[in-house]
Coordinates of C-alpha atoms in Angstrom, one line a residue:
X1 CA -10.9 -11.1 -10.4
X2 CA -9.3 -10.2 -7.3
X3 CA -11.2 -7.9 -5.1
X4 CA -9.6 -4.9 -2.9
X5 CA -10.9 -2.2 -1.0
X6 CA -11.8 -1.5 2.4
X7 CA -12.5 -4.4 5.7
X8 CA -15.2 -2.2 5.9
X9 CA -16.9 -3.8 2.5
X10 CA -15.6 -7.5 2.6
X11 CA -18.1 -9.7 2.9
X12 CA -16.9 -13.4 3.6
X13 CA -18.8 -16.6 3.6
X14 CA -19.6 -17.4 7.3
X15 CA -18.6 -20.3 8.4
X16 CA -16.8 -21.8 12.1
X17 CA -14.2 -19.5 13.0
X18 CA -10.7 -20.2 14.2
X19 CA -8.9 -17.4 15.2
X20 CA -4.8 -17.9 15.2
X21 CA -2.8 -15.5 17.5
X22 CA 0.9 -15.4 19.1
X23 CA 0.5 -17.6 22.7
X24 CA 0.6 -15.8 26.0
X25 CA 4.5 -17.3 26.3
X26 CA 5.8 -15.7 23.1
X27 CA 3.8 -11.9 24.2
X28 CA 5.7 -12.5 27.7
X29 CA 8.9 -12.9 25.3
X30 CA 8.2 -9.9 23.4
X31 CA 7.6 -7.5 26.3
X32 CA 11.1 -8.7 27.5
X33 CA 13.2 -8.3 24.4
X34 CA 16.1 -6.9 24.1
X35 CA 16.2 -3.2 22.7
X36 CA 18.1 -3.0 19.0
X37 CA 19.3 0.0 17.9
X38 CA 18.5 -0.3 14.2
X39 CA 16.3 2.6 13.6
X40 CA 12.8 1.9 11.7
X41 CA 12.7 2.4 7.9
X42 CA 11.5 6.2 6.7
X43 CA 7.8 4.6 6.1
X44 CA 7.8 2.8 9.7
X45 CA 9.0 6.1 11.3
X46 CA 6.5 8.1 9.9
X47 CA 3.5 5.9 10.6
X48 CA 5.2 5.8 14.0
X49 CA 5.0 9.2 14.4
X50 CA 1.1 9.7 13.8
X51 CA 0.6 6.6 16.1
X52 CA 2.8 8.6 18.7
X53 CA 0.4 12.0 18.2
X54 CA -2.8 9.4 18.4
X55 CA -1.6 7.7 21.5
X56 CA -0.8 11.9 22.9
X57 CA -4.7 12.5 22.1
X58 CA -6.0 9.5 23.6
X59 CA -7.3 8.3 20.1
X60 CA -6.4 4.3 18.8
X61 CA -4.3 4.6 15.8
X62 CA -3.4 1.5 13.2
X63 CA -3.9 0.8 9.6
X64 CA -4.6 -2.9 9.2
X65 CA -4.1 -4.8 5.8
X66 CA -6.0 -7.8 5.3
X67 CA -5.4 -11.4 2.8
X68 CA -8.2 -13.7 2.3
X69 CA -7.9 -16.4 0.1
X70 CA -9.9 -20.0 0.2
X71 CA -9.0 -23.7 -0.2
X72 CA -10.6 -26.6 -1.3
X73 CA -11.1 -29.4 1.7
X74 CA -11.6 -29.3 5.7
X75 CA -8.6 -27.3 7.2
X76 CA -6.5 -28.7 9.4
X77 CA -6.0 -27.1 11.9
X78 CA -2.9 -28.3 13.8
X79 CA -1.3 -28.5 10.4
X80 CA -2.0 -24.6 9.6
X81 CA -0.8 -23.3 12.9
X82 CA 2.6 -25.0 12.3
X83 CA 2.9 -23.8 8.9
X84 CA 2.0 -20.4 9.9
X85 CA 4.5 -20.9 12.5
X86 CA 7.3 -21.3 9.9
X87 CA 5.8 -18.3 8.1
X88 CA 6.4 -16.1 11.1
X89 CA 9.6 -17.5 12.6
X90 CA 10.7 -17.1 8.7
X91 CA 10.7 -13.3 8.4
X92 CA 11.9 -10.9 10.8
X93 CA 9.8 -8.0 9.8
X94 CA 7.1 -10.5 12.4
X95 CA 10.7 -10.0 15.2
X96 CA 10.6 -6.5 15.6
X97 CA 8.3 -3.9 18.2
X98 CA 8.0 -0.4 18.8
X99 CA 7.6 0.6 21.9
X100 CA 6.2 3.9 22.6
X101 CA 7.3 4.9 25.8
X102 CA 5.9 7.2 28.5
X103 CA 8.2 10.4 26.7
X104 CA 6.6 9.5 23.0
X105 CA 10.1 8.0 22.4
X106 CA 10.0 4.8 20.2
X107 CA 12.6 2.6 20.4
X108 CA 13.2 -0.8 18.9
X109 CA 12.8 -4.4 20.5
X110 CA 13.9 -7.7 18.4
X111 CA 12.6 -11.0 20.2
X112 CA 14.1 -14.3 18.7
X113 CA 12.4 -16.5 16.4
X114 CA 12.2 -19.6 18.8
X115 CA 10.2 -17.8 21.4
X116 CA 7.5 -17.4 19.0
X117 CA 4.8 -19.8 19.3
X118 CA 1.7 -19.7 17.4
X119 CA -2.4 -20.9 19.3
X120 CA -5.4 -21.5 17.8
X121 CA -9.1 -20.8 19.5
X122 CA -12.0 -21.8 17.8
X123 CA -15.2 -19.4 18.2
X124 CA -17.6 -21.5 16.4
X125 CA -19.9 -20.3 13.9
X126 CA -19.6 -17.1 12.7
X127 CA -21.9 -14.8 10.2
X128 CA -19.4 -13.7 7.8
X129 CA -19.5 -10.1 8.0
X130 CA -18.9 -10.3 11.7
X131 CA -15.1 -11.8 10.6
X132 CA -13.8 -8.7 9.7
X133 CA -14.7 -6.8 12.9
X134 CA -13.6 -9.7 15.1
X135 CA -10.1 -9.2 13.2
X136 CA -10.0 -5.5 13.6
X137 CA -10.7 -6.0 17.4
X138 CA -8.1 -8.6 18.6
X139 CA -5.7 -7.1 16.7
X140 CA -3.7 -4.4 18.3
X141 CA -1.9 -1.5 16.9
X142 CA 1.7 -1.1 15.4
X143 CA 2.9 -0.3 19.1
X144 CA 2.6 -4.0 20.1
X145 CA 4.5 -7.2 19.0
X146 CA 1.7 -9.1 18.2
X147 CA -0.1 -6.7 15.9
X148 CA -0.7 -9.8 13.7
X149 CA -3.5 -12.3 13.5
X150 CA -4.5 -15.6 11.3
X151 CA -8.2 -17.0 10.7
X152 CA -9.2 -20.2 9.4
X153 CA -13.1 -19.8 8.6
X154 CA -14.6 -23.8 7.8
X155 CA -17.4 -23.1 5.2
X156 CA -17.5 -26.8 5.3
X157 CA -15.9 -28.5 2.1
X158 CA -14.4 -25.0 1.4
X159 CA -11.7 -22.9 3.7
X160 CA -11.1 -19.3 3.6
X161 CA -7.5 -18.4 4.9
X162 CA -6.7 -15.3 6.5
X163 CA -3.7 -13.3 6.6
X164 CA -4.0 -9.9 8.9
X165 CA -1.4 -7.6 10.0
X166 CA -1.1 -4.0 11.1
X167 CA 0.9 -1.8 8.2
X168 CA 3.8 -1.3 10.3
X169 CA 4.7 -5.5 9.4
X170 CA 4.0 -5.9 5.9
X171 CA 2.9 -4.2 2.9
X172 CA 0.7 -5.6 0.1
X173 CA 3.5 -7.7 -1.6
X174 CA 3.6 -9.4 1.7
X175 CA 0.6 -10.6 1.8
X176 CA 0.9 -12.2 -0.9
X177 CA 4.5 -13.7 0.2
X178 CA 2.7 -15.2 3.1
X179 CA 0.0 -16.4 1.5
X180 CA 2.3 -18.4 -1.4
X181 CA 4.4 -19.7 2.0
X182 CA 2.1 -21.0 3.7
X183 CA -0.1 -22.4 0.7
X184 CA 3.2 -24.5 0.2
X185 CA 3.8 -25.3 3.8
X186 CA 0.5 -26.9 4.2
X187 CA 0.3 -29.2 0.7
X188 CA 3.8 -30.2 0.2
X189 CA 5.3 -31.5 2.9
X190 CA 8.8 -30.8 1.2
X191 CA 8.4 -27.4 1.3
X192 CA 10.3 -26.7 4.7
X193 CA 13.7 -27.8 2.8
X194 CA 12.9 -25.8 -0.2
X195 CA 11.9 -22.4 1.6
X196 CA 14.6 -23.0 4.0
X197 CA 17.1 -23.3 0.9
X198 CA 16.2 -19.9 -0.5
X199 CA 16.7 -17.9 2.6
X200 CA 14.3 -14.6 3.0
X201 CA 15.6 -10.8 2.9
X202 CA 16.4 -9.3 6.3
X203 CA 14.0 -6.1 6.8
X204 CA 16.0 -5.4 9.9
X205 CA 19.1 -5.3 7.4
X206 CA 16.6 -2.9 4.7
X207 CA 15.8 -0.4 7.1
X208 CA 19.8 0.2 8.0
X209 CA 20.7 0.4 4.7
X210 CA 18.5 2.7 3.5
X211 CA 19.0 5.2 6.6
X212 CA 23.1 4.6 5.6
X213 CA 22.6 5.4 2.3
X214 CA 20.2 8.1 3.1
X215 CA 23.0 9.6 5.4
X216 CA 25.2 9.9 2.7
X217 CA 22.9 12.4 0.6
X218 CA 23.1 15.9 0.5
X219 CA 20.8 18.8 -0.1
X220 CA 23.0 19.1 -3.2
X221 CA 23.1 15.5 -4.0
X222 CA 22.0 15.1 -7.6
X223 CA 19.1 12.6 -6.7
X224 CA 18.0 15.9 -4.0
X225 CA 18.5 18.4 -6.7
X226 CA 16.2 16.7 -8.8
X227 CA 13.2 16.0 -6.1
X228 CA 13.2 19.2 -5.1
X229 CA 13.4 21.2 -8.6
X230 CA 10.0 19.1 -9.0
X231 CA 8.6 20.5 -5.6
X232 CA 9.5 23.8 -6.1
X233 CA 8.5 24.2 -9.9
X234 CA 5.2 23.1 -8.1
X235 CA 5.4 26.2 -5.9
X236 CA 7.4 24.6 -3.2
X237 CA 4.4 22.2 -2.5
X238 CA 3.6 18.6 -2.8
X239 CA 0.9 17.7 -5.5
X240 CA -2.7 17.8 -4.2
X241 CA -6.3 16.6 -5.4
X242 CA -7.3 19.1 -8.0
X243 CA -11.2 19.2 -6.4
X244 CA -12.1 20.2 -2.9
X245 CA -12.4 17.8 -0.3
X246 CA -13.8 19.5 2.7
X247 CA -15.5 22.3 3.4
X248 CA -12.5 25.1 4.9
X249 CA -13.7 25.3 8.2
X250 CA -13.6 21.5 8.6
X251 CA -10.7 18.8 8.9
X252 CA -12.9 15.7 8.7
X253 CA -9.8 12.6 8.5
X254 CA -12.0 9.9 8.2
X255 CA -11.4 7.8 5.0
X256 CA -14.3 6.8 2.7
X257 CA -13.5 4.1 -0.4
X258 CA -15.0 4.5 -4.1
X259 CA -14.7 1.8 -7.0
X260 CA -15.4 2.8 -10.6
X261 CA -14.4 1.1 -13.8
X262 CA -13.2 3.1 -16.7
X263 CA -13.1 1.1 -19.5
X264 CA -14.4 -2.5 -19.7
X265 CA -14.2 -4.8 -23.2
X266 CA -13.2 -4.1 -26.2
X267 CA -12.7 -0.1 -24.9
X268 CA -10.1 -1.2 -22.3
X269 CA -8.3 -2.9 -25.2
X270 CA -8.3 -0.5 -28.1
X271 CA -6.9 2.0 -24.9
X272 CA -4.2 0.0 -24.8
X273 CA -3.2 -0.4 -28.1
X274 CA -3.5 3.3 -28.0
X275 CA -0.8 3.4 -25.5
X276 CA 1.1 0.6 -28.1
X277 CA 0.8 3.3 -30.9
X278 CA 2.6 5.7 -28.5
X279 CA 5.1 2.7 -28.0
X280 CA 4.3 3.4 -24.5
X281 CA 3.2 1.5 -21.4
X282 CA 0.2 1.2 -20.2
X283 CA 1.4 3.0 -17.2
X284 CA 2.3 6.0 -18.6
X285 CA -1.0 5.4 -20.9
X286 CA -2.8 6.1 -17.7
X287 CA -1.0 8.8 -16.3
X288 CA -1.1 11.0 -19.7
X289 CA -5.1 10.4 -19.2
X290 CA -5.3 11.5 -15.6
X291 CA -2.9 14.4 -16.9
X292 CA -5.8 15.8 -19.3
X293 CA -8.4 14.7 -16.9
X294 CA -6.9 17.2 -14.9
X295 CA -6.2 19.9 -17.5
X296 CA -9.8 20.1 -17.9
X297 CA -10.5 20.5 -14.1
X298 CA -7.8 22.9 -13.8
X299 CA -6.4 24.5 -17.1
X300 CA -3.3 23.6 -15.9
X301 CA -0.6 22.2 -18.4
X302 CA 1.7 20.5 -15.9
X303 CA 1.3 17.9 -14.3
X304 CA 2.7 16.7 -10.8
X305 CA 1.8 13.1 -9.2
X306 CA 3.4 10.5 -6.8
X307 CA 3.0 6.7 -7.6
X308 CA 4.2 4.0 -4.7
X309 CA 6.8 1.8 -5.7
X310 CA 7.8 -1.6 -4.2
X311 CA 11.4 -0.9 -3.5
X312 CA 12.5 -4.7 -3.1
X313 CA 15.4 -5.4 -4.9
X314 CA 17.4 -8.4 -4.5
X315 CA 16.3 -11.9 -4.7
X316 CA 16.1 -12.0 -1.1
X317 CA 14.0 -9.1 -0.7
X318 CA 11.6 -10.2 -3.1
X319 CA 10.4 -13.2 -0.6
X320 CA 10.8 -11.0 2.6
X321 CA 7.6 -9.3 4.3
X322 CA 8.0 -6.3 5.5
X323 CA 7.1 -2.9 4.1
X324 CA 8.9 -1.6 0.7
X325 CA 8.1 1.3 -0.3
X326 CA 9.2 4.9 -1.8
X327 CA 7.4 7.1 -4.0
X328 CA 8.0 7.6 -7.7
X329 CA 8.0 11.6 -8.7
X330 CA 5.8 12.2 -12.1
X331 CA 5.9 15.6 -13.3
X332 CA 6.0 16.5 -16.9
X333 CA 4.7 19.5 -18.6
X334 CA 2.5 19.0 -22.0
X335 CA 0.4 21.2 -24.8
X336 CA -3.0 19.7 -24.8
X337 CA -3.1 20.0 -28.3
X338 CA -0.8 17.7 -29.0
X339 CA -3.3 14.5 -28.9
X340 CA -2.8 11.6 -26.4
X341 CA 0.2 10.1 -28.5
X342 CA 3.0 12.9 -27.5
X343 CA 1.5 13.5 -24.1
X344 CA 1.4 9.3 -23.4
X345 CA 5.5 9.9 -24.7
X346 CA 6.0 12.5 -22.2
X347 CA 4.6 11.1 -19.4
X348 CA 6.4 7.9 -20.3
X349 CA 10.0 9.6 -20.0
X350 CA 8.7 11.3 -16.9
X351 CA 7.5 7.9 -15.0
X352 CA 11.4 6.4 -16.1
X353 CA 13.4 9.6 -14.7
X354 CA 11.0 9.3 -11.6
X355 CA 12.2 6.0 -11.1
X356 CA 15.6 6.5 -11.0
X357 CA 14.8 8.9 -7.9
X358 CA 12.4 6.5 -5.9
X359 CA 15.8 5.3 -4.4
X360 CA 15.8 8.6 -2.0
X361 CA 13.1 8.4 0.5
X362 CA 10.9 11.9 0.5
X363 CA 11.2 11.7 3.8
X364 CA 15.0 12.2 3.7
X365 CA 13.9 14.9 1.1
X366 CA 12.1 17.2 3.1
X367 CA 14.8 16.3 6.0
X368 CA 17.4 18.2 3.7
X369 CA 15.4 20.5 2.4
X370 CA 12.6 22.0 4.9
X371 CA 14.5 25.2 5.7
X372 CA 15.5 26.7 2.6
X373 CA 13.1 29.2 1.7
X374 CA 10.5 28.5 -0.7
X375 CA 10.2 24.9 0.2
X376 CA 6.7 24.4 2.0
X377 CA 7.1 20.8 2.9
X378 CA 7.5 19.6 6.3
X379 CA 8.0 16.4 8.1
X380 CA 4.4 14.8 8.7
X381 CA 3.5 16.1 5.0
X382 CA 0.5 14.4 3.0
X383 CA 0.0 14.0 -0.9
X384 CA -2.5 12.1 -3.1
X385 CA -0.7 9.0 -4.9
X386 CA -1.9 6.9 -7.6
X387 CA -0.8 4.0 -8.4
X388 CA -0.9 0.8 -11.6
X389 CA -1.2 -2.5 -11.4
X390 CA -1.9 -4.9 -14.2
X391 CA -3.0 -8.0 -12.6
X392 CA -2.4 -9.5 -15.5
X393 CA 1.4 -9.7 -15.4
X394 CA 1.7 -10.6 -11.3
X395 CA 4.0 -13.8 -11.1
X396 CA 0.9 -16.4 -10.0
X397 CA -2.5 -14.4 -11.3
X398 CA -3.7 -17.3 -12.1
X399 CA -3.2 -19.2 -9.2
X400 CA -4.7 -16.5 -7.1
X401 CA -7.9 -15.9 -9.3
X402 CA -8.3 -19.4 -9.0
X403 CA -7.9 -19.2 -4.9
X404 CA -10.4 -15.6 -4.9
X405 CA -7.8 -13.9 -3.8
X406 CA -8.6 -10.8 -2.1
X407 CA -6.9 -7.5 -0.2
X408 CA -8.2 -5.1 2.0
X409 CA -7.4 -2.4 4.3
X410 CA -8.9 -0.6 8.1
X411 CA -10.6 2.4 7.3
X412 CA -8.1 4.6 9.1
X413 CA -7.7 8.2 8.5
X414 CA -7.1 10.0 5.0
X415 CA -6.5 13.7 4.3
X416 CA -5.5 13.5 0.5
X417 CA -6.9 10.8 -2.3
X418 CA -5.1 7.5 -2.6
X419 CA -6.1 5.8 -5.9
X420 CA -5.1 2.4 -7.2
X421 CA -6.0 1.9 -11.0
X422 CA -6.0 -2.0 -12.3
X423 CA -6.3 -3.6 -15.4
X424 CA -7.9 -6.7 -15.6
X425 CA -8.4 -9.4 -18.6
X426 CA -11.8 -7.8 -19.3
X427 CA -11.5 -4.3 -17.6
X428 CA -9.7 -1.3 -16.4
X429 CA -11.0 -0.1 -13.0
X430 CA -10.2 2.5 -10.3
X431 CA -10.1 2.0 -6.6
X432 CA -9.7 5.4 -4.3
X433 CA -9.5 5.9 -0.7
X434 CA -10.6 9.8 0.3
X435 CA -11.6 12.1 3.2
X436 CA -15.2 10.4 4.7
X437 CA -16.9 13.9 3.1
X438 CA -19.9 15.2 1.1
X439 CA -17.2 17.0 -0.8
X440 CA -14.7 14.7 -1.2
X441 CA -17.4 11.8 -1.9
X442 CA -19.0 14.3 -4.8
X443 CA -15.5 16.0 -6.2
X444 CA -14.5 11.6 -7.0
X445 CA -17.3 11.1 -8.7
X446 CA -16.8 14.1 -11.0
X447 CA -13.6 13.4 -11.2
X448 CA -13.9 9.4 -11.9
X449 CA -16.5 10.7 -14.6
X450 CA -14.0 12.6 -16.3
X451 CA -11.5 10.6 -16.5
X452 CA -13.6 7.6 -17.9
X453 CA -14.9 10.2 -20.5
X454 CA -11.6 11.0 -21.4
X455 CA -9.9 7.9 -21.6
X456 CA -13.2 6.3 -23.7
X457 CA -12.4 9.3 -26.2
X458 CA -9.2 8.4 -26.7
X459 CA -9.8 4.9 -26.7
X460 CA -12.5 5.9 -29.8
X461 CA -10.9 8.5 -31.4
X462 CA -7.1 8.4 -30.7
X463 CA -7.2 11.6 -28.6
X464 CA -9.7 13.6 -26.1
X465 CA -12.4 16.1 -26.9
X466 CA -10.9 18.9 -24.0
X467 CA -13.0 21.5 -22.8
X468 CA -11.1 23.5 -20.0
X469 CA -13.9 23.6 -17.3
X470 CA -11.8 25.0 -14.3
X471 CA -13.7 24.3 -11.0

């Protein structure tokens, strides 16, 4: 099964430790690029913008997101950087800076593929939970070029690859992208010709189309109308947790990690046929459980949640790294006494029409909208997420459960509850990132606690037992 979670936790096998960075050469060449004027996509810029407020405080601010994977055999070395070299000359998402300047003005620099060369340095033996703090320190922030690293660790007949890049390069998908490349670089020797023959997405071209067709949109544009009559049937707010995560008096950012599983065996399966019955997804399966989950928390009866959404879209795209990424709106309202069945069709409908808006940013959302009164969401806003994945169904599951593959992320900052659910052959599990708190930490284990409850009752009885216990 693949693991996830934070560096913090991943524990590698230690073994001698090559460490592949760019070369002093192709820094030089990225400190003298030429500025480009195409603006960073509505994810970049906001990241941007808490780095800029980090580097105003004097504080280090990046989110790194880690690939490990291993291979049978003794790596060769010389063979990895120049396949890793391809990788990065490959996609330009690798091409592009951010250079904070002296003003907190960010503006773009775009160095050309050939200056980038790719070094290797060996640092022997190294215990392997050492690995993941030698990654976090060589590797800067999203304010320098080379926010990017590769490690090779030799267990000796055995290989763990590395794939390491701060947030502001790649997202998740990309990480896998990379991985597949260079996995192919290094066996098959034809693989140059055949990658070079399906030519990767631009994500400098992605982040100028979406500002142009962002520009277009007005605040009564259907696909705004629509955003914000969710926001504002929600009070004018974003969702948020429904437990406490801090005491009031504190603001504690620090991110702590959780991992619980829900269902495993034969419960995780009669869930889903559950879902079947509904002629539903398993998506919206889940989301009509976290729905009554929080019904009982709350004695509310509607229900308001964002979900991340790869936003690749042509073939191109879909082999580019880089990060793609909106937010899908679901907000449906339901009569707990219906039974799982009509409130698993509900949020269905309500996970398809939120698709159809994850085309418009929220970011360009709140630009529209953050002056008309009533509407209490401003730029730098934060809101939980939760997100599917059935591992199942990724295109090479196999492959990578053969490889171990794994994916992590820095520990960062978190003011709101991220939460990735994943279904696995034998289980469904939970994965949530939250504020480094005694409240936080006890409000998502109550809450993980009810939601298993009430997704074992349905998967036993066809519907939960609900008691409204509002905290």
């Amino acid at each position: 099964m693949m693991q996830s979670g934070l560096i913090d936790d991943w524990r590698p096998k230690g073994g001698r430790l090559t460490v592949i960075r760019p070369s002093e050469s192709a820094r030089a060449a990225a400190i003298r690029a030429p500025i480009d004027a195409t603006p960073p996509s509505f994810q970049q810029d906001a990241y941007l913008e808490m780095a800029r407020t980090a580097k105003r405080d004097g504080r280090r601010f990046d989110r790194l997101i880690l690939c490990a994977f291993t291979l049978q055999g003794a790596p060769d070395i010389p063979a990895l950087v120049r396949a890793l070299t391809i990788v990065v000359r490959r996609h330009d998402s690798f091409h592009s800076w951010f250079e904070i300047d002296s003003d907190l003005g960010v503006q773009r620099r775009v160095l050309a593929a050939e200056d980038i060369e790719l070094v290797a340095d060996s640092w022997g033996e190294i215990d392997g939970p050492l690995v993941s703090r030698i990654l976090q320190r060589v590797t800067p922030g999203p304010s320098s070029w080379d926010c990017f690293t590769f490690a090779i660790i030799d267990h000796g007949g055995t290989f763990t690859v590395v794939v390491a890049s701060d947030h502001i390069a790649c997202d998740a998908v990309s990480g896998g992208i990379i991985s597949a490349e260079l996995t192919q670089l290094y066996f098959d020797p034809t693989a140059t010709e055949r990658l070079a023959s399906a030519p990767a997405g631009s994500y400098r071209e992605y982040c100028e189309g979406e500002r142009s067709r962002a520009a277009e949109l007005e605040a009564r544009s259907p696909q705004i109308v629509a955003w914000a009559d969710h926001i504002e049937a929600n009070g004018g707010r974003l969702p948020s947790f429904p437990l406490p995560l801090r005491d009031p008096d504190t603001r504690d950012t620090a991110a702590a990690s959780g991992r619980w599983v829900l269902l495993s065996g034969a419960l995780a399966d009669r869930f889903e046929q559950e879902c079947a019955r509904a002629g539903v997804r398993l998506v919206a399966g889940i989301f009509a459980a976290a729905a009554l989950a929080e019904y009982e928390i709350t004695g509310r009866t509607s229900y308001f949640n964002l979900s991340p959404k790869n936003t690749r879209s042509t073939a191109g795209e879909r082999r580019s790294v880089g990060w793609y990424a909106s937010l899908i709106p679901i907000a449906f309202d339901f009569d707990p006494a219906e039974g799982f069945l009509d409130v698993a069709r509900r949020a269905d409908d309500a996970f398809a029409a939120g698709r159809s808006l994850s085309a418009v940013s929220l970011h360009r959302v709140v630009e529209l909208l953050e002056s008309r009164e009533g509407f209490e969401v401003r730029r730098g806003w934060v809101a939980p997420m939760l997100s599917f994945l059935d591992l199942r169904k990724v295109p090479g599951a196999e492959l990578f459960s053969a490889m171990d593959f794994s994916f992590f992320g820095s520990r960062g900052t978190s003011e709101e509850v991220y939460t990735w659910v994943q279904r696995t052959d034998d289980m469904i599990w939970m994965a949530s990132l939250f504020p480094d708190t005694e409240v936080a930490a006890g409000s998502m284990a109550r809450y993980s606690g009810l939601l298993t409850r009430t997704m074992e009752s349905i998967a036993r009885a066809g519907s939960p037992a609900l008691s409204c216990d509002v905290a």
